mmCIF file of C-alpha atoms in Angstrom:
data_model
loop_
_atom_site.group_PDB
_atom_site.id
_atom_site.type_symbol
_atom_site.label_atom_id
_atom_site.label_comp_id
_atom_site.label_asym_id
_atom_site.label_seq_id
_atom_site.Cartn_x
_atom_site.Cartn_y
_atom_site.Cartn_z
ATOM 1 C CA MET Q 129 115.667 -18.385 43.133
ATOM 2 C CA SER Q 130 115.308 -16.015 46.113
ATOM 3 C CA GLY Q 131 116.964 -15.745 49.418
ATOM 4 C CA ALA Q 132 114.634 -17.936 51.437
ATOM 5 C CA SER Q 133 115.660 -19.951 54.590
ATOM 6 C CA GLY Q 134 115.833 -23.928 54.612
ATOM 7 C CA GLU Q 135 117.518 -26.190 51.891
ATOM 8 C CA GLY Q 136 116.180 -24.101 49.022
ATOM 9 C CA GLY Q 137 117.682 -20.664 50.234
ATOM 10 C CA THR Q 138 120.452 -19.034 51.949
ATOM 11 C CA GLY Q 139 118.684 -17.334 54.851
ATOM 12 C CA GLY Q 140 120.383 -17.243 58.318
ATOM 13 C CA GLU Q 141 123.817 -18.178 57.177
ATOM 14 C CA SER Q 142 127.223 -16.267 56.964
ATOM 15 C CA SER Q 143 128.290 -14.554 53.697
ATOM 16 C CA GLU Q 144 130.928 -17.278 53.209
ATOM 17 C CA GLU Q 145 128.260 -20.095 53.575
ATOM 18 C CA SER Q 146 125.823 -18.297 51.383
ATOM 19 C CA LEU Q 147 128.324 -17.906 48.353
ATOM 20 C CA GLN Q 148 129.333 -21.599 48.860
ATOM 21 C CA TRP Q 149 125.812 -22.637 48.765
ATOM 22 C CA LEU Q 150 125.175 -20.745 45.570
ATOM 23 C CA ARG Q 151 128.478 -22.018 43.979
ATOM 24 C CA ASP Q 152 127.730 -25.455 44.846
ATOM 25 C CA HIS Q 153 124.181 -25.076 42.932
ATOM 26 C CA GLY Q 154 125.876 -23.922 39.800
ATOM 27 C CA VAL Q 155 125.552 -20.166 40.300
ATOM 28 C CA THR Q 156 128.500 -18.293 39.365
ATOM 29 C CA VAL Q 157 129.026 -15.476 42.184
ATOM 30 C CA GLU Q 158 132.219 -13.508 42.195
ATOM 31 C CA THR Q 159 133.414 -11.263 45.256
ATOM 32 C CA PRO Q 160 135.307 -7.988 44.857
ATOM 33 C CA GLU Q 161 138.656 -9.923 45.515
ATOM 34 C CA ASP Q 162 137.497 -12.312 42.733
ATOM 35 C CA ARG Q 163 136.990 -9.581 40.167
ATOM 36 C CA VAL Q 164 140.324 -7.933 41.119
ATOM 37 C CA ALA Q 165 142.170 -11.113 40.695
ATOM 38 C CA ILE Q 166 140.442 -11.714 37.237
ATOM 39 C CA LYS Q 167 141.285 -8.219 36.116
ATOM 40 C CA LYS Q 168 144.870 -8.697 36.997
ATOM 41 C CA ALA Q 169 145.081 -11.881 35.270
ATOM 42 C CA ALA Q 170 143.460 -10.477 32.169
ATOM 43 C CA ALA Q 171 145.734 -7.469 31.989
ATOM 44 C CA ASN Q 172 148.756 -9.604 32.227
ATOM 45 C CA LEU Q 173 147.590 -11.975 29.257
ATOM 46 C CA GLN Q 174 146.466 -9.144 27.214
ATOM 47 C CA THR Q 175 149.809 -7.575 27.002
ATOM 48 C CA LEU Q 176 151.431 -10.935 25.568
ATOM 49 C CA LYS Q 177 152.423 -11.070 21.863
ATOM 50 C CA PRO Q 178 152.933 -14.104 19.687
ATOM 51 C CA THR Q 179 156.589 -13.143 19.152
ATOM 52 C CA ASP Q 180 157.289 -12.885 23.002
ATOM 53 C CA PRO Q 181 159.655 -15.676 24.399
ATOM 54 C CA ASN Q 182 158.155 -18.382 26.388
ATOM 55 C CA THR Q 183 154.756 -18.207 24.998
ATOM 56 C CA ARG Q 184 152.391 -20.201 22.727
ATOM 57 C CA VAL Q 185 149.522 -19.438 20.588
ATOM 58 C CA PHE Q 186 146.189 -20.902 20.044
ATOM 59 C CA LYS Q 187 143.186 -20.156 17.683
ATOM 60 C CA TYR Q 188 139.551 -19.584 18.637
ATOM 61 C CA VAL Q 189 136.528 -18.412 16.669
ATOM 62 C CA LYS Q 190 134.314 -15.119 17.035
ATOM 63 C CA ILE Q 191 130.720 -15.437 15.823
ATOM 64 C CA PRO Q 192 129.019 -12.011 15.512
ATOM 65 C CA ALA Q 193 125.536 -11.430 16.400
ATOM 66 C CA GLY Q 194 124.996 -9.719 13.089
ATOM 67 C CA MET Q 195 124.348 -12.205 10.355
ATOM 68 C CA ASP Q 196 125.935 -9.826 7.809
ATOM 69 C CA GLU Q 197 129.335 -9.922 9.666
ATOM 70 C CA PRO Q 198 131.768 -13.030 8.595
ATOM 71 C CA MET Q 199 132.911 -15.395 11.534
ATOM 72 C CA GLU Q 200 136.529 -14.373 12.507
ATOM 73 C CA LEU Q 201 139.443 -16.683 13.268
ATOM 74 C CA ARG Q 202 141.428 -15.158 16.300
ATOM 75 C CA THR Q 203 144.553 -15.838 18.071
ATOM 76 C CA GLY Q 204 145.234 -16.121 21.841
ATOM 77 C CA VAL Q 205 148.609 -15.715 23.574
ATOM 78 C CA VAL Q 206 149.482 -17.374 26.687
ATOM 79 C CA PRO Q 207 152.582 -18.452 28.649
ATOM 80 C CA SER Q 208 154.154 -21.738 27.413
ATOM 81 C CA ASP Q 209 154.918 -22.872 31.086
ATOM 82 C CA HIS Q 210 152.457 -24.124 33.880
ATOM 83 C CA THR Q 211 151.120 -20.632 34.274
ATOM 84 C CA GLY Q 212 149.482 -21.048 30.902
ATOM 85 C CA ALA Q 213 147.571 -23.967 31.780
ATOM 86 C CA GLY Q 214 143.772 -23.913 32.431
ATOM 87 C CA ASP Q 215 141.260 -22.055 30.372
ATOM 88 C CA LYS Q 216 142.645 -18.441 29.714
ATOM 89 C CA LEU Q 217 139.650 -17.424 27.201
ATOM 90 C CA PRO Q 218 137.680 -15.957 29.906
ATOM 91 C CA ALA Q 219 140.453 -13.644 30.983
ATOM 92 C CA LEU Q 220 141.230 -12.870 27.369
ATOM 93 C CA LEU Q 221 137.845 -12.155 26.381
ATOM 94 C CA SER Q 222 137.178 -9.695 29.322
ATOM 95 C CA VAL Q 223 137.942 -6.700 27.124
ATOM 96 C CA ASP Q 224 135.637 -7.816 24.314
ATOM 97 C CA PHE Q 225 132.769 -8.096 26.894
ATOM 98 C CA GLY Q 226 133.685 -4.785 28.457
ATOM 99 C CA SER Q 227 131.788 -2.565 26.140
ATOM 100 C CA GLY Q 228 127.896 -1.775 26.378
ATOM 101 C CA ARG Q 229 126.003 -0.583 29.122
ATOM 102 C CA VAL Q 230 123.425 -2.645 31.289
ATOM 103 C CA ASP Q 231 119.793 -1.451 31.075
ATOM 104 C CA GLU Q 232 118.834 -0.182 34.552
ATOM 105 C CA ALA Q 233 115.166 -1.354 34.135
ATOM 106 C CA ALA Q 234 116.285 -4.894 33.087
ATOM 107 C CA LEU Q 235 118.793 -5.125 35.962
ATOM 108 C CA LYS Q 236 116.068 -4.246 38.499
ATOM 109 C CA THR Q 237 113.877 -7.225 37.467
ATOM 110 C CA SER Q 238 116.795 -9.619 36.621
ATOM 111 C CA THR Q 239 117.640 -12.880 38.626
ATOM 112 C CA LEU Q 240 120.838 -11.214 39.803
ATOM 113 C CA GLN Q 241 118.706 -9.185 42.068
ATOM 114 C CA GLU Q 242 116.684 -12.130 43.291
ATOM 115 C CA LEU Q 243 119.856 -13.655 44.757
ATOM 116 C CA ALA Q 244 120.509 -10.691 46.828
ATOM 117 C CA GLY Q 245 118.893 -11.979 49.970
ATOM 118 C CA GLY Q 246 121.603 -13.932 51.716
ATOM 119 C CA LEU Q 247 124.880 -12.438 50.267
ATOM 120 C CA GLY Q 248 125.577 -10.118 53.215
ATOM 121 C CA GLU Q 249 128.479 -7.748 52.269
ATOM 122 C CA PHE Q 250 128.406 -8.965 48.795
ATOM 123 C CA SER Q 251 124.696 -8.308 48.294
ATOM 124 C CA LEU Q 252 123.922 -8.140 44.665
ATOM 125 C CA SER Q 253 121.193 -5.532 45.558
ATOM 126 C CA SER Q 254 124.059 -2.980 45.396
ATOM 127 C CA LEU Q 255 124.624 -3.618 41.774
ATOM 128 C CA THR Q 256 124.046 -0.761 39.305
ATOM 129 C CA PRO Q 257 124.806 -0.329 35.754
ATOM 130 C CA GLU Q 258 127.796 1.846 36.925
ATOM 131 C CA SER Q 259 129.383 -0.816 39.218
ATOM 132 C CA ILE Q 260 128.947 -3.367 36.624
ATOM 133 C CA ALA Q 261 130.689 -1.298 34.074
ATOM 134 C CA ALA Q 262 133.307 -0.562 36.502
ATOM 135 C CA GLY Q 263 134.058 -4.281 37.065
ATOM 136 C CA GLY Q 264 134.916 -4.814 33.342
ATOM 137 C CA GLY Q 265 133.593 -7.461 30.991
ATOM 138 C CA GLN Q 266 132.918 -11.160 32.122
ATOM 139 C CA ALA Q 267 132.843 -14.119 29.910
ATOM 140 C CA GLU Q 268 130.086 -16.754 30.744
ATOM 141 C CA PRO Q 269 131.356 -20.270 29.625
ATOM 142 C CA PHE Q 270 128.619 -22.452 28.070
ATOM 143 C CA ARG Q 271 129.334 -26.098 27.621
ATOM 144 C CA LEU Q 272 129.139 -27.480 24.047
ATOM 145 C CA SER Q 273 130.920 -30.713 24.320
ATOM 146 C CA ASP Q 274 133.443 -32.352 26.824
ATOM 147 C CA ASP Q 275 136.198 -30.137 25.023
ATOM 148 C CA VAL Q 276 134.580 -27.269 23.333
ATOM 149 C CA THR Q 277 133.178 -24.160 25.077
ATOM 150 C CA MET Q 278 131.197 -21.178 23.939
ATOM 151 C CA TYR Q 279 131.863 -17.843 25.808
ATOM 152 C CA LEU Q 280 129.152 -15.115 25.902
ATOM 153 C CA ASP Q 281 128.747 -11.874 27.722
ATOM 154 C CA ALA Q 282 127.630 -12.685 31.250
ATOM 155 C CA VAL Q 283 125.142 -9.672 31.067
ATOM 156 C CA GLY Q 284 124.503 -9.702 27.503
ATOM 157 C CA ALA Q 285 120.802 -9.815 27.961
ATOM 158 C CA LEU Q 286 120.866 -7.063 30.369
ATOM 159 C CA LYS Q 287 122.628 -5.038 27.925
ATOM 160 C CA ARG Q 288 119.873 -5.814 25.384
ATOM 161 C CA LEU Q 289 122.272 -7.127 23.091
ATOM 162 C CA PRO Q 290 120.753 -8.670 19.802
ATOM 163 C CA ILE Q 291 120.180 -12.563 19.596
ATOM 164 C CA ASN Q 292 122.859 -14.440 17.949
ATOM 165 C CA PRO Q 293 121.170 -16.830 15.523
ATOM 166 C CA ARG Q 294 124.469 -18.810 14.604
ATOM 167 C CA ALA Q 295 125.240 -19.341 18.139
ATOM 168 C CA ALA Q 296 121.736 -20.769 18.807
ATOM 169 C CA ASP Q 297 122.214 -23.114 15.647
ATOM 170 C CA LEU Q 298 125.567 -24.312 16.955
ATOM 171 C CA ALA Q 299 124.190 -25.189 20.308
ATOM 172 C CA ALA Q 300 121.130 -26.792 18.651
ATOM 173 C CA ARG Q 301 123.456 -29.131 16.662
ATOM 174 C CA CYS Q 302 125.177 -29.979 20.115
ATOM 175 C CA GLY Q 303 121.780 -31.098 21.421
ATOM 176 C CA TYR Q 304 120.563 -28.192 23.269
ATOM 177 C CA GLY Q 305 117.310 -27.765 21.243
ATOM 178 C CA SER Q 306 116.405 -24.811 18.904
ATOM 179 C CA GLY Q 307 115.909 -21.294 19.885
ATOM 180 C CA VAL Q 308 118.359 -20.978 22.888
ATOM 181 C CA PRO Q 309 118.769 -17.111 23.200
ATOM 182 C CA PHE Q 310 122.469 -16.136 23.120
ATOM 183 C CA HIS Q 311 122.865 -12.393 23.227
ATOM 184 C CA GLY Q 312 125.748 -10.454 21.439
ATOM 185 C CA ASP Q 313 128.856 -11.780 19.802
ATOM 186 C CA ILE Q 314 129.946 -15.175 20.748
ATOM 187 C CA TYR Q 315 133.356 -16.849 21.082
ATOM 188 C CA VAL Q 316 134.028 -20.544 20.750
ATOM 189 C CA GLY Q 317 137.386 -22.510 21.791
ATOM 190 C CA ARG Q 318 138.686 -25.828 22.698
ATOM 191 C CA LEU Q 319 140.480 -27.281 25.697
ATOM 192 C CA ASP Q 320 142.725 -30.128 25.768
ATOM 193 C CA HIS Q 321 142.010 -31.939 29.087
ATOM 194 C CA SER Q 322 144.866 -34.535 28.564
ATOM 195 C CA ALA Q 323 147.613 -31.742 28.687
ATOM 196 C CA ASP Q 324 150.193 -31.743 31.443
ATOM 197 C CA PRO Q 325 150.247 -29.938 34.092
ATOM 198 C CA GLY Q 326 146.421 -29.394 33.321
ATOM 199 C CA PRO Q 327 143.918 -28.352 30.641
ATOM 200 C CA ARG Q 328 145.077 -25.953 28.138
ATOM 201 C CA ASN Q 329 143.577 -24.000 25.133
ATOM 202 C CA VAL Q 330 144.260 -25.507 21.815
ATOM 203 C CA ASP Q 331 143.044 -24.629 18.326
ATOM 204 C CA PHE Q 332 139.431 -24.266 17.347
ATOM 205 C CA THR Q 333 139.096 -23.045 13.716
ATOM 206 C CA LEU Q 334 136.573 -21.906 11.259
ATOM 207 C CA ASP Q 335 136.260 -25.497 9.885
ATOM 208 C CA ASP Q 336 135.123 -26.573 13.372
ATOM 209 C CA VAL Q 337 132.174 -24.300 12.962
ATOM 210 C CA ARG Q 338 130.936 -25.743 9.690
ATOM 211 C CA PRO Q 339 127.679 -27.635 10.041
ATOM 212 C CA GLU Q 340 129.284 -30.970 9.006
ATOM 213 C CA ALA Q 341 132.031 -30.703 11.517
ATOM 214 C CA ARG Q 342 132.376 -34.174 13.222
ATOM 215 C CA TRP Q 343 132.795 -33.105 16.647
ATOM 216 C CA THR Q 344 129.214 -31.950 16.763
ATOM 217 C CA LEU Q 345 128.086 -35.400 16.607
ATOM 218 C CA SER Q 346 130.193 -36.495 19.603
ATOM 219 C CA ALA Q 347 128.888 -33.238 21.335
ATOM 220 C CA ALA Q 348 125.262 -34.562 20.881
ATOM 221 C CA GLU Q 349 126.248 -38.033 22.042
ATOM 222 C CA GLN Q 350 128.004 -36.608 25.103
ATOM 223 C CA ASN Q 351 125.085 -34.050 25.990
ATOM 224 C CA MET Q 352 122.868 -37.114 25.652
ATOM 225 C CA ALA Q 353 124.932 -39.054 28.188
ATOM 226 C CA HIS Q 354 124.945 -35.884 30.407
ATOM 227 C CA GLN Q 355 121.156 -35.473 30.351
ATOM 228 C CA ALA Q 356 120.346 -39.090 30.827
ATOM 229 C CA THR Q 357 122.791 -39.077 33.984
ATOM 230 C CA ASP Q 358 121.778 -35.612 35.516
ATOM 231 C CA GLY Q 359 118.296 -35.142 34.365
ATOM 232 C CA ARG Q 360 116.861 -32.735 31.858
ATOM 233 C CA THR Q 361 118.235 -29.187 32.550
ATOM 234 C CA GLY Q 362 116.986 -27.614 29.330
ATOM 235 C CA GLY Q 363 116.970 -28.178 25.657
ATOM 236 C CA MET Q 364 116.298 -31.715 24.452
ATOM 237 C CA SER Q 365 116.106 -34.591 26.688
ATOM 238 C CA ALA Q 366 118.500 -37.657 25.967
ATOM 239 C CA GLU Q 367 115.527 -39.758 24.564
ATOM 240 C CA GLU Q 368 114.285 -36.775 22.417
ATOM 241 C CA LEU Q 369 117.725 -36.042 21.022
ATOM 242 C CA ALA Q 370 118.183 -39.905 20.055
ATOM 243 C CA ASN Q 371 115.087 -39.851 17.972
ATOM 244 C CA LYS Q 372 115.490 -36.329 16.722
ATOM 245 C CA GLY Q 373 114.075 -35.733 13.228
ATOM 246 C CA GLY Q 374 112.323 -32.880 11.507
ATOM 247 C CA ASP Q 375 110.780 -31.792 7.991
ATOM 248 C CA GLY Q 376 112.483 -30.842 4.914
ATOM 249 C CA GLU Q 377 111.095 -29.645 1.499
ATOM 250 C CA GLY Q 378 108.750 -32.384 0.475
ATOM 251 C CA TYR Q 379 109.740 -35.008 3.081
ATOM 252 C CA THR Q 380 109.923 -35.639 6.915
ATOM 253 C CA TRP Q 381 112.678 -37.669 8.576
ATOM 254 C CA THR Q 382 113.271 -39.475 11.917
ATOM 255 C CA GLN Q 383 116.196 -41.641 13.384
ATOM 256 C CA ASN Q 384 117.284 -44.119 15.883
ATOM 257 C CA ALA Q 385 120.747 -45.448 16.665
ATOM 258 C CA GLU Q 386 121.184 -47.635 13.631
ATOM 259 C CA GLU Q 387 119.250 -45.903 10.823
ATOM 260 C CA LEU Q 388 117.518 -43.031 9.551
ATOM 261 C CA GLU Q 389 113.923 -42.859 7.980
ATOM 262 C CA VAL Q 390 112.777 -40.428 5.352
ATOM 263 C CA VAL Q 391 109.191 -40.526 4.323
ATOM 264 C CA ILE Q 392 108.143 -38.614 1.063
ATOM 265 C CA PRO Q 393 104.394 -38.311 0.165
ATOM 266 C CA ALA Q 394 103.662 -39.989 -3.334
ATOM 267 C CA PRO Q 395 100.923 -39.239 -5.758
ATOM 268 C CA PRO Q 396 97.841 -41.708 -5.614
ATOM 269 C CA GLY Q 397 98.542 -44.944 -7.881
ATOM 270 C CA THR Q 398 102.292 -44.547 -7.520
ATOM 271 C CA LYS Q 399 103.850 -48.014 -8.387
ATOM 272 C CA GLY Q 400 107.390 -49.125 -7.814
ATOM 273 C CA LYS Q 401 108.510 -48.637 -11.491
ATOM 274 C CA GLY Q 402 107.570 -44.960 -10.774
ATOM 275 C CA VAL Q 403 110.307 -44.277 -8.333
ATOM 276 C CA LYS Q 404 114.067 -43.776 -8.854
ATOM 277 C CA SER Q 405 116.576 -43.932 -6.278
ATOM 278 C CA GLN Q 406 120.371 -43.131 -5.871
ATOM 279 C CA PHE Q 407 122.279 -43.721 -2.686
ATOM 280 C CA SER Q 408 125.929 -42.867 -1.972
ATOM 281 C CA THR Q 409 127.869 -42.388 1.185
ATOM 282 C CA GLY Q 410 126.985 -38.701 1.544
ATOM 283 C CA LYS Q 411 123.904 -38.012 -0.785
ATOM 284 C CA LEU Q 412 120.350 -39.207 -1.364
ATOM 285 C CA LYS Q 413 118.312 -38.712 -4.536
ATOM 286 C CA ILE Q 414 114.654 -40.004 -4.849
ATOM 287 C CA GLU Q 415 112.598 -39.224 -7.864
ATOM 288 C CA ILE Q 416 108.868 -39.970 -7.952
ATOM 289 C CA ALA Q 417 106.935 -39.824 -11.143
ATOM 290 C CA ASP Q 418 104.575 -36.801 -11.206
ATOM 291 C CA GLY Q 419 105.595 -36.119 -7.723
ATOM 292 C CA ALA Q 420 108.512 -34.732 -5.558
ATOM 293 C CA THR Q 421 112.133 -35.052 -6.234
ATOM 294 C CA VAL Q 422 114.299 -35.138 -3.117
ATOM 295 C CA ASP Q 423 118.043 -34.521 -3.997
ATOM 296 C CA ILE Q 424 120.092 -33.704 -0.622
ATOM 297 C CA THR Q 425 123.667 -33.948 0.629
ATOM 298 C CA LEU Q 426 123.506 -35.742 3.981
ATOM 299 C CA PHE Q 427 124.792 -34.377 7.211
ATOM 300 C CA GLY Q 428 126.799 -37.646 7.916
ATOM 301 C CA ARG Q 429 127.855 -40.793 6.225
ATOM 302 C CA VAL Q 430 125.609 -43.719 5.330
ATOM 303 C CA ALA Q 431 126.354 -47.350 4.007
ATOM 304 C CA PRO Q 432 124.744 -47.317 0.627
ATOM 305 C CA ASP Q 433 124.490 -51.228 0.617
ATOM 306 C CA GLY Q 434 122.315 -50.813 3.777
ATOM 307 C CA CYS Q 435 120.009 -48.220 2.307
ATOM 308 C CA SER Q 436 116.457 -49.049 0.510
ATOM 309 C CA TRP Q 437 113.084 -47.648 -0.079
ATOM 310 C CA SER Q 438 109.547 -48.949 -0.041
ATOM 311 C CA LEU Q 439 106.015 -47.954 -0.661
ATOM 312 C CA SER Q 440 103.745 -47.649 2.334
ATOM 313 C CA ASP Q 441 100.422 -45.860 2.902
ATOM 314 C CA GLY Q 442 100.918 -43.617 -0.044
ATOM 315 C CA ASN Q 443 104.490 -42.606 0.722
ATOM 316 C CA VAL Q 444 107.884 -43.537 -0.296
ATOM 317 C CA VAL Q 445 109.640 -44.759 2.738
ATOM 318 C CA VAL Q 446 113.556 -44.487 2.502
ATOM 319 C CA THR Q 447 115.705 -46.344 5.035
ATOM 320 C CA LEU Q 448 119.295 -45.197 5.371
ATOM 321 C CA GLU Q 449 121.797 -47.323 7.469
ATOM 322 C CA LYS Q 450 124.077 -44.991 9.355
ATOM 323 C CA GLY Q 451 127.683 -45.160 8.550
ATOM 324 C CA THR Q 452 128.606 -45.153 12.243
ATOM 325 C CA GLU Q 453 126.082 -46.871 14.453
ATOM 326 C CA GLY Q 454 125.043 -44.814 17.507
ATOM 327 C CA GLU Q 455 125.672 -41.384 16.108
ATOM 328 C CA THR Q 456 123.201 -38.918 16.576
ATOM 329 C CA TRP Q 457 122.412 -36.618 13.611
ATOM 330 C CA PRO Q 458 121.299 -33.077 14.448
ATOM 331 C CA THR Q 459 119.992 -32.483 11.027
ATOM 332 C CA LEU Q 460 119.378 -34.612 7.864
ATOM 333 C CA THR Q 461 121.298 -32.204 5.530
ATOM 334 C CA ARG Q 462 124.437 -30.069 5.546
ATOM 335 C CA ASP Q 463 122.303 -27.236 4.311
ATOM 336 C CA ASN Q 464 119.765 -27.161 7.217
#
């Protein structure tokens, strides 16, 4: 986006109007005053300890970019009164995202510079690697579900930080498609929106990051609903997600709201007596004489009494009734 006049730009407007236009269109823009306030709030939070009076703790997870580094359960400390309401992780994580230096060549060609046209005294064209470093780290929230958020370095790409495969996999399981490029270490936390006097950070643990975590199924459904309402903004469309399938070792699979279908190629001449099947709530095993054996742990639960197989066009076609109708499975197995 560039600073052009008319509905699609910010030319001819005051700085305040330009900033508001960008924020209304989903662009996060911080003034110098904003950054001072954030740094002050962060400094206050980062001095708190779990043993301090009138505080409470919550858990969140660090997902390192390096695949050889284990994921880490971390503890956040916030005031237990109304001042601890709201999402405090961006402020707490500002220190974690404060390291590293923005690449000057990348900065010159980034979309940050393209926004400079209508920002007046807050012109982004004045940004330099030094000014960004002086401003401290900034966490950029990325919505995974209605109550789970992923936090990444807002300028991680400009710092040339490595891609985080595990973060991309987590986003894919939440319905954003594969290959979303998240740069650097990533943090994941949960908000309780029903809390009084307002949303507050609550526990998100290492178990919540596991491939079989049930909240990811709800996340996929929630993102389907958002995409169906708001239109496609990236990742998979609502229709694509609802019918998501894929390939496995010796099979392909698809799904709809009620069931999953697994197709396994069979040798020519295969008869019904040459196929053995085992169905349970969480496992599938198909053995084909002189052919493939598919023995997998399923991502979700199925209803064994509603599972069956048939021979069709040289394939063994397995139908699995979902344990919960309407659930969208981001993957067929827990091991994918």
